[in-house]
Short mmCIF file of C-alpha atoms in Angstrom, two decimals:
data_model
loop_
_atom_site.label_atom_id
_atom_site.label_comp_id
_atom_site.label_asym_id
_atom_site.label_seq_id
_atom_site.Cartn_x
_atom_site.Cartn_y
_atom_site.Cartn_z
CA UNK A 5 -26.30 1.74 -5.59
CA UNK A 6 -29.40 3.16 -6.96
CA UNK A 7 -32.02 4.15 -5.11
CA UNK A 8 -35.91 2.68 -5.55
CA UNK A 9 -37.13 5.74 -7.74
CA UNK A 10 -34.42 5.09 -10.27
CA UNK A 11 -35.16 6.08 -13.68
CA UNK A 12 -38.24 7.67 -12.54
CA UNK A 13 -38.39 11.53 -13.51
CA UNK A 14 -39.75 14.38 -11.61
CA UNK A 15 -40.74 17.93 -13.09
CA UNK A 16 -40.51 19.99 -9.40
CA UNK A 17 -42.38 23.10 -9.66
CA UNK A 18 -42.61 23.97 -5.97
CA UNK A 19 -41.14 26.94 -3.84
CA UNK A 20 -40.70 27.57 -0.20
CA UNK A 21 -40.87 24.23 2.08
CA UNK A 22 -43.43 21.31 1.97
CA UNK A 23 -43.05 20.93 -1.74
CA UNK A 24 -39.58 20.82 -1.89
CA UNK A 25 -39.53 18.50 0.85
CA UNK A 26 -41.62 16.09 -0.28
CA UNK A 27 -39.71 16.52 -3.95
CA UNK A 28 -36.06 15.85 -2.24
CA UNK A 29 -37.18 12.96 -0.64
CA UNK A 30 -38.32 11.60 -4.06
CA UNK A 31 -34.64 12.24 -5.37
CA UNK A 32 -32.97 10.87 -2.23
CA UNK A 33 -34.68 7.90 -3.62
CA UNK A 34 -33.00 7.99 -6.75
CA UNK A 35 -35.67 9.60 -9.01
CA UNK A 36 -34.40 12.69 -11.27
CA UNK A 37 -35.96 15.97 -9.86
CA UNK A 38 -35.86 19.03 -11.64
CA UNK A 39 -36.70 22.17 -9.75
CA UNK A 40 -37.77 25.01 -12.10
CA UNK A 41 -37.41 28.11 -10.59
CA UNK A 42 -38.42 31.91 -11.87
CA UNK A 43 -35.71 34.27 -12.68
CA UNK A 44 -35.50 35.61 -9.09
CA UNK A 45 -35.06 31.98 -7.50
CA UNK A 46 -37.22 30.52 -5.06
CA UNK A 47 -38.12 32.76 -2.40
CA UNK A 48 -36.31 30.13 0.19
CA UNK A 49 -32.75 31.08 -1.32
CA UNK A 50 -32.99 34.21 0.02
CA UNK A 51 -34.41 33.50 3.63
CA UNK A 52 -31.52 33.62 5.98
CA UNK A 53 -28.93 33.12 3.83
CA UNK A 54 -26.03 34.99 1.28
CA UNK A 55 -25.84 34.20 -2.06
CA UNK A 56 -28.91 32.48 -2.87
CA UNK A 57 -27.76 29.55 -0.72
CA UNK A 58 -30.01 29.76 2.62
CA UNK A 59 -29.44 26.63 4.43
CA UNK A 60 -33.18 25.74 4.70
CA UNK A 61 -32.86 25.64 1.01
CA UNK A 62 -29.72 23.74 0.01
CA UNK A 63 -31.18 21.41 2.36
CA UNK A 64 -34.69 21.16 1.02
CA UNK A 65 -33.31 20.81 -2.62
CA UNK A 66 -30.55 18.83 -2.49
CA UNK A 67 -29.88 15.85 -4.78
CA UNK A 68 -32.08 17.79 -7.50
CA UNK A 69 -31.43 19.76 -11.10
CA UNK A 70 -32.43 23.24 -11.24
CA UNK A 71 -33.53 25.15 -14.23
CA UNK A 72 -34.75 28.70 -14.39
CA UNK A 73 -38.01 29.64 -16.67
CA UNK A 74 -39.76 33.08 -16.63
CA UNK A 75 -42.90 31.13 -17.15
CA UNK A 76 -44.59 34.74 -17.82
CA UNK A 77 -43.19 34.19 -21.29
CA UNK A 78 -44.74 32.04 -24.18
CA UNK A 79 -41.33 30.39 -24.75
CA UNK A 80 -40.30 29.26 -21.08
CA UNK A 81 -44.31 28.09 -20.75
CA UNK A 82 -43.32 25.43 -23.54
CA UNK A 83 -40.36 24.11 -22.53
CA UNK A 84 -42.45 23.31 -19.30
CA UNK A 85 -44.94 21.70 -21.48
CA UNK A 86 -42.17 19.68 -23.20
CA UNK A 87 -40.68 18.17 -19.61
CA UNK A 88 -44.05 17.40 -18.01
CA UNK A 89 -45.25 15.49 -21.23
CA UNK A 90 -42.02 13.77 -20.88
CA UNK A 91 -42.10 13.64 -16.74
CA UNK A 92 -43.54 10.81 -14.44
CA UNK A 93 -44.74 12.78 -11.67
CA UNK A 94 -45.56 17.10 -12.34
CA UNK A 95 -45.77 18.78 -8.72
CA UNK A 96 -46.64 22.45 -7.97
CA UNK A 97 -47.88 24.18 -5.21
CA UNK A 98 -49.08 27.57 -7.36
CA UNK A 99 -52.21 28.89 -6.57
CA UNK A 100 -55.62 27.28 -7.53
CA UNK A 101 -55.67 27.48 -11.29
CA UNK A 102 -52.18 28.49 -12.23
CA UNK A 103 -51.01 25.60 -14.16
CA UNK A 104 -54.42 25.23 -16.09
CA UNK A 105 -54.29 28.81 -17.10
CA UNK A 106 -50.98 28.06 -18.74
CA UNK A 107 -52.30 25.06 -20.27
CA UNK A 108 -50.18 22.64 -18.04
CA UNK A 109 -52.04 21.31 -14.87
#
C-alpha cells in the first residue's frame, strides 16, 4: 500500500537528530527521501555505534536513499542544484547562510 506522501520527493540535507527525524517520518509516509551526506557521513553514524551504523542513526534514517556529495566542490554543489530544482520539499539544518552561499537555499 502506499503511503500518503507517495510520489512526493524529498532532497534531505540534515545531520544529527531533529532533521532526520522529521525527514523519516516524511518517508514512512511514502515520500522519496534522499539524505545527502559529506564524505565522512553524518556525524550520527559514528555516535555509539561500529561501522557507520549507530543505532540512533539507522533509526533516524530509515526508509530513505543516501547519496554522498563533498559539497566543498563545484561539481557535487550542482548535482545538489539539479535534485532540489527537481525536489518537492529541500530541508537543511546548516548554519544561517550556508545554502545561499552555495547558491541553493
Amino acid at each position: 500500500m502506499a503511503g500518503a506522501l507517495s510520489g512526493y520527493r524529498i532532497i534531505d540535507l540534515t545531520q544529527v537528530l531533529s532533521g532526520p527525524l522529521a525527514t523519516r517520518i516524511l518517508a514512512d509516509q511514502g515520500a522519496d527521501v534522499i539524505k545527502i551526506e559529506p564524505p565522512s557521513g553524518d556525524i550520527l553514524r559514528h555516535m555509539g555505534g561500529k561501522g557507520g551504523l549507530a543505532p540512533t542513526f539507522t533509526t533516524t534514517n530509515r526508509s530513505k536513499r543516501s547519496l554522498v556529495l563533498d559539497l566543498k566542490k563545484p561539481e557535487a554543489v550542482a548535482i545538489l542544484k539539479r535534485l532540489v530544482a527537481d525536489a518537492d520539499v529541500f530541508i537543511q539544518n546548516n548554519r544561517p547562510g550556508a545554502v545561499e552561499r552555495m547558491g541553493v537555499g
